[in-house]
Short mmCIF file of C-alpha atoms in Angstrom, two decimals:
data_model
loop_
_atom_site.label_atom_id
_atom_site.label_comp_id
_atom_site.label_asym_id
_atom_site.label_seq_id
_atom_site.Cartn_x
_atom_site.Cartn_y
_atom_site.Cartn_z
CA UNK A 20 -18.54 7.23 -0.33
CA UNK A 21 -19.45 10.74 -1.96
CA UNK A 22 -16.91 11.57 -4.69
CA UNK A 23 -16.59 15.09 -3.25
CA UNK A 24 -15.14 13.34 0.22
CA UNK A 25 -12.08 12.27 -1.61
CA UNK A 26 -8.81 14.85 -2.71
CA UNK A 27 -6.34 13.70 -5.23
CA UNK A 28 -2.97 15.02 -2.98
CA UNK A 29 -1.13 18.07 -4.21
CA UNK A 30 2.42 16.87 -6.48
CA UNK A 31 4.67 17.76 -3.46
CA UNK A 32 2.76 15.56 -1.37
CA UNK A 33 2.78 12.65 -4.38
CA UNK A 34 6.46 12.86 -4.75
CA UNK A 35 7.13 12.47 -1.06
CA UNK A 36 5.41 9.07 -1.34
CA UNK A 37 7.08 8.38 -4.42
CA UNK A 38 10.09 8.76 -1.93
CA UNK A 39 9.32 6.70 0.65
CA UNK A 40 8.40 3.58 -2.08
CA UNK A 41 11.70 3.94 -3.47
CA UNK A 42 12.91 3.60 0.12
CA UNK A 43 10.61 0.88 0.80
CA UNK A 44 11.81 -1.09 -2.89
CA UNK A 45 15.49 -0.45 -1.86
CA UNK A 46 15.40 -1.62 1.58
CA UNK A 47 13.14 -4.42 0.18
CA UNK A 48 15.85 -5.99 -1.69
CA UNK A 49 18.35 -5.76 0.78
CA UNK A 50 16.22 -7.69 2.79
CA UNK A 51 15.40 -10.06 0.03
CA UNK A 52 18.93 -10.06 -1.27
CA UNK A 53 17.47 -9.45 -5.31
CA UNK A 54 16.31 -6.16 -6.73
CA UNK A 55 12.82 -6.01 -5.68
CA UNK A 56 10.19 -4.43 -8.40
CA UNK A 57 6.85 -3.04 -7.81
CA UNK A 58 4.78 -5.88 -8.83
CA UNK A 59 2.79 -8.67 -7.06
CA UNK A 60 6.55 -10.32 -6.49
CA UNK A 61 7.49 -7.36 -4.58
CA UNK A 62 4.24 -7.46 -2.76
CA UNK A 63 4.92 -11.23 -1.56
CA UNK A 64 8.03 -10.35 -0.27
CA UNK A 65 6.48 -7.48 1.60
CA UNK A 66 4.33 -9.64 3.23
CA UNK A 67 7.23 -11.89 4.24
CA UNK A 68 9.26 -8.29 5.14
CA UNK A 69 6.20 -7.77 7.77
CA UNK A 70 5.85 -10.98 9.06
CA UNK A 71 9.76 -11.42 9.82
CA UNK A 72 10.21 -7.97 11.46
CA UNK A 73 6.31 -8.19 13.48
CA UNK A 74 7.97 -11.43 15.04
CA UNK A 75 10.70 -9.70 16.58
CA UNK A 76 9.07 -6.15 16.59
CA UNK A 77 5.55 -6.76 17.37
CA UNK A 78 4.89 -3.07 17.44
CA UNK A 79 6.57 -1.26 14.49
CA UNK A 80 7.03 2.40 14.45
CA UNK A 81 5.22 4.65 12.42
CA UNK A 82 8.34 5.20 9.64
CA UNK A 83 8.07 1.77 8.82
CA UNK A 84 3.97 1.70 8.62
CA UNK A 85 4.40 4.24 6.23
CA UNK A 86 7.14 3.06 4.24
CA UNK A 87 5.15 -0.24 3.64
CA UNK A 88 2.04 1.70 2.96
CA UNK A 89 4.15 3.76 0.32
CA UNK A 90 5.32 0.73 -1.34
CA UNK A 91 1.80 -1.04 -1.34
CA UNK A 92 0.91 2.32 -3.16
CA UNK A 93 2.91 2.35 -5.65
CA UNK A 94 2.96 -1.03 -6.34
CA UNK A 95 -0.94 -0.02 -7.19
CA UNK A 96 -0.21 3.26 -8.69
CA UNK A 97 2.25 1.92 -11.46
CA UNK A 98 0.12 -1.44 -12.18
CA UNK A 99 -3.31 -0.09 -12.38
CA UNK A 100 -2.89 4.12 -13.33
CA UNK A 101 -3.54 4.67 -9.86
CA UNK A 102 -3.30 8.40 -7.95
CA UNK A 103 -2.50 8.76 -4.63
CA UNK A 104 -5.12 10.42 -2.92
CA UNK A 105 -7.27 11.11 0.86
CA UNK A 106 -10.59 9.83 1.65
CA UNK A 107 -11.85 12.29 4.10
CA UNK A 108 -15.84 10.50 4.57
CA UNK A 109 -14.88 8.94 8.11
CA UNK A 110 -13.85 10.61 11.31
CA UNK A 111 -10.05 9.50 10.42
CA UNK A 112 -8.52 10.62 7.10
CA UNK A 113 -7.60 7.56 4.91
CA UNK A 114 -4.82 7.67 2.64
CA UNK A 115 -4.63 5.30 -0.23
CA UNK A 116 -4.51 5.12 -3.86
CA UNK A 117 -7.59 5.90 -6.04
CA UNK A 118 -7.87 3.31 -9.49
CA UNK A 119 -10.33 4.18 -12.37
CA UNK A 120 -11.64 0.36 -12.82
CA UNK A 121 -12.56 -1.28 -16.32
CA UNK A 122 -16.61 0.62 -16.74
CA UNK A 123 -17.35 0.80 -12.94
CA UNK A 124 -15.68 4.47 -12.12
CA UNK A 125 -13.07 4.71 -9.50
CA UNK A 126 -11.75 2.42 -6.79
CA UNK A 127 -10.11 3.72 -3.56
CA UNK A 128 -7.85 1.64 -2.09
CA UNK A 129 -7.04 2.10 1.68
CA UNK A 130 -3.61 1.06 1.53
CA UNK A 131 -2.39 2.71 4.97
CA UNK A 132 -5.58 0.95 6.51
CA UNK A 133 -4.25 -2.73 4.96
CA UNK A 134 -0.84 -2.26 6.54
CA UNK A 135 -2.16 -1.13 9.83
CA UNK A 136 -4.28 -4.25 9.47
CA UNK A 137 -1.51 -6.91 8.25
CA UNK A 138 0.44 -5.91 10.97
CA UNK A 139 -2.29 -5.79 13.91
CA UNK A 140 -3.46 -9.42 12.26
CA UNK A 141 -1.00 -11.32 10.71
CA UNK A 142 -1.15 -13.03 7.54
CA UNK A 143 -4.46 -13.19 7.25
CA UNK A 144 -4.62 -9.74 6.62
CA UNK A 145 -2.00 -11.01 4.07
CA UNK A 146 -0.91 -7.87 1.40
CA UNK A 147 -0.56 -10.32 -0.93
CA UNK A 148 -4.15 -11.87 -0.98
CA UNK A 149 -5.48 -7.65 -0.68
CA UNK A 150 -3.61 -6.76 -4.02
CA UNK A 151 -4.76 -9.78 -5.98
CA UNK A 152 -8.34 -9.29 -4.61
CA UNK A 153 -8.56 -5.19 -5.48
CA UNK A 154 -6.44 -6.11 -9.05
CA UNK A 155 -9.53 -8.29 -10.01
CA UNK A 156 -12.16 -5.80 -8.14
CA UNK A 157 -10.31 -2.99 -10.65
CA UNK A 158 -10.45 -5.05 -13.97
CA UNK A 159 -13.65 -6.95 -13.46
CA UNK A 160 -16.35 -5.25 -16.46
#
């Protein structure tokens, strides 16, 4: 991936995500019935979140894609100093957060991609596993 392929996005665009997580968090702990944080708690429940609606819903609409994709996201962007930002190297635009890692440079995660595949996949595309896997990829020296 070239470095000149990927664009931080613009504040406006930033705070609208911000927006959706907070949307995401909020319906996330009615669902859960506690107040859900952004942390690898929040991303387990998620996961559940996902699973429960895909069984009746096998098809989701798009809001809801992107409402989980904003809350993966943030749960990234407020752990590991993470910016949300678009990978433009493939034919398809990627959004996702990009993490500066321990002495390795930066890490783009494809967050939109991982919810698209959780929910095509089931659990073993599991949100859960993804963010403890990229949390070691980003600390590991």
């Amino acid at each position: 991936m070239r470095k000149q392929s990927i664009r931080f996005l613009p504040s406006t665009e930033t705070h609208q995500m911000e927006q959706l997580a907070e949307r995401a968090r909020l319906s996330l702990s009615r669902f859960a019935r506690v107040d859900v944080e952004y942390n690898a708690g929040g991303v387990q429940l998620l996961d559940e979140w996902i699973d429960r609606h895909t069984r009746q819903f096998p098809h989701p609409n798009q809001t809801l894609w992107t409402l989980w994709g904003a809350f993966l996201g943030q749960v990234f962007r407020q752990r590991y100093n993470g910016d949300w930002a678009v990978d433009k190297s493939a034919k398809k635009p990627r959004l996702g957060i990009l993490c500066p890692r321990a002495k390795h440079g930066l890490l783009f995660l494809a967050v939109m991609d991982q919810v698209e595949q959780r929910i095509e996949r089931g659990m073993q595309e599991s949100l859960t596993f993804y963010y403890t896997l990229k949390g070691i990829e980003i600390k590991s020296v």
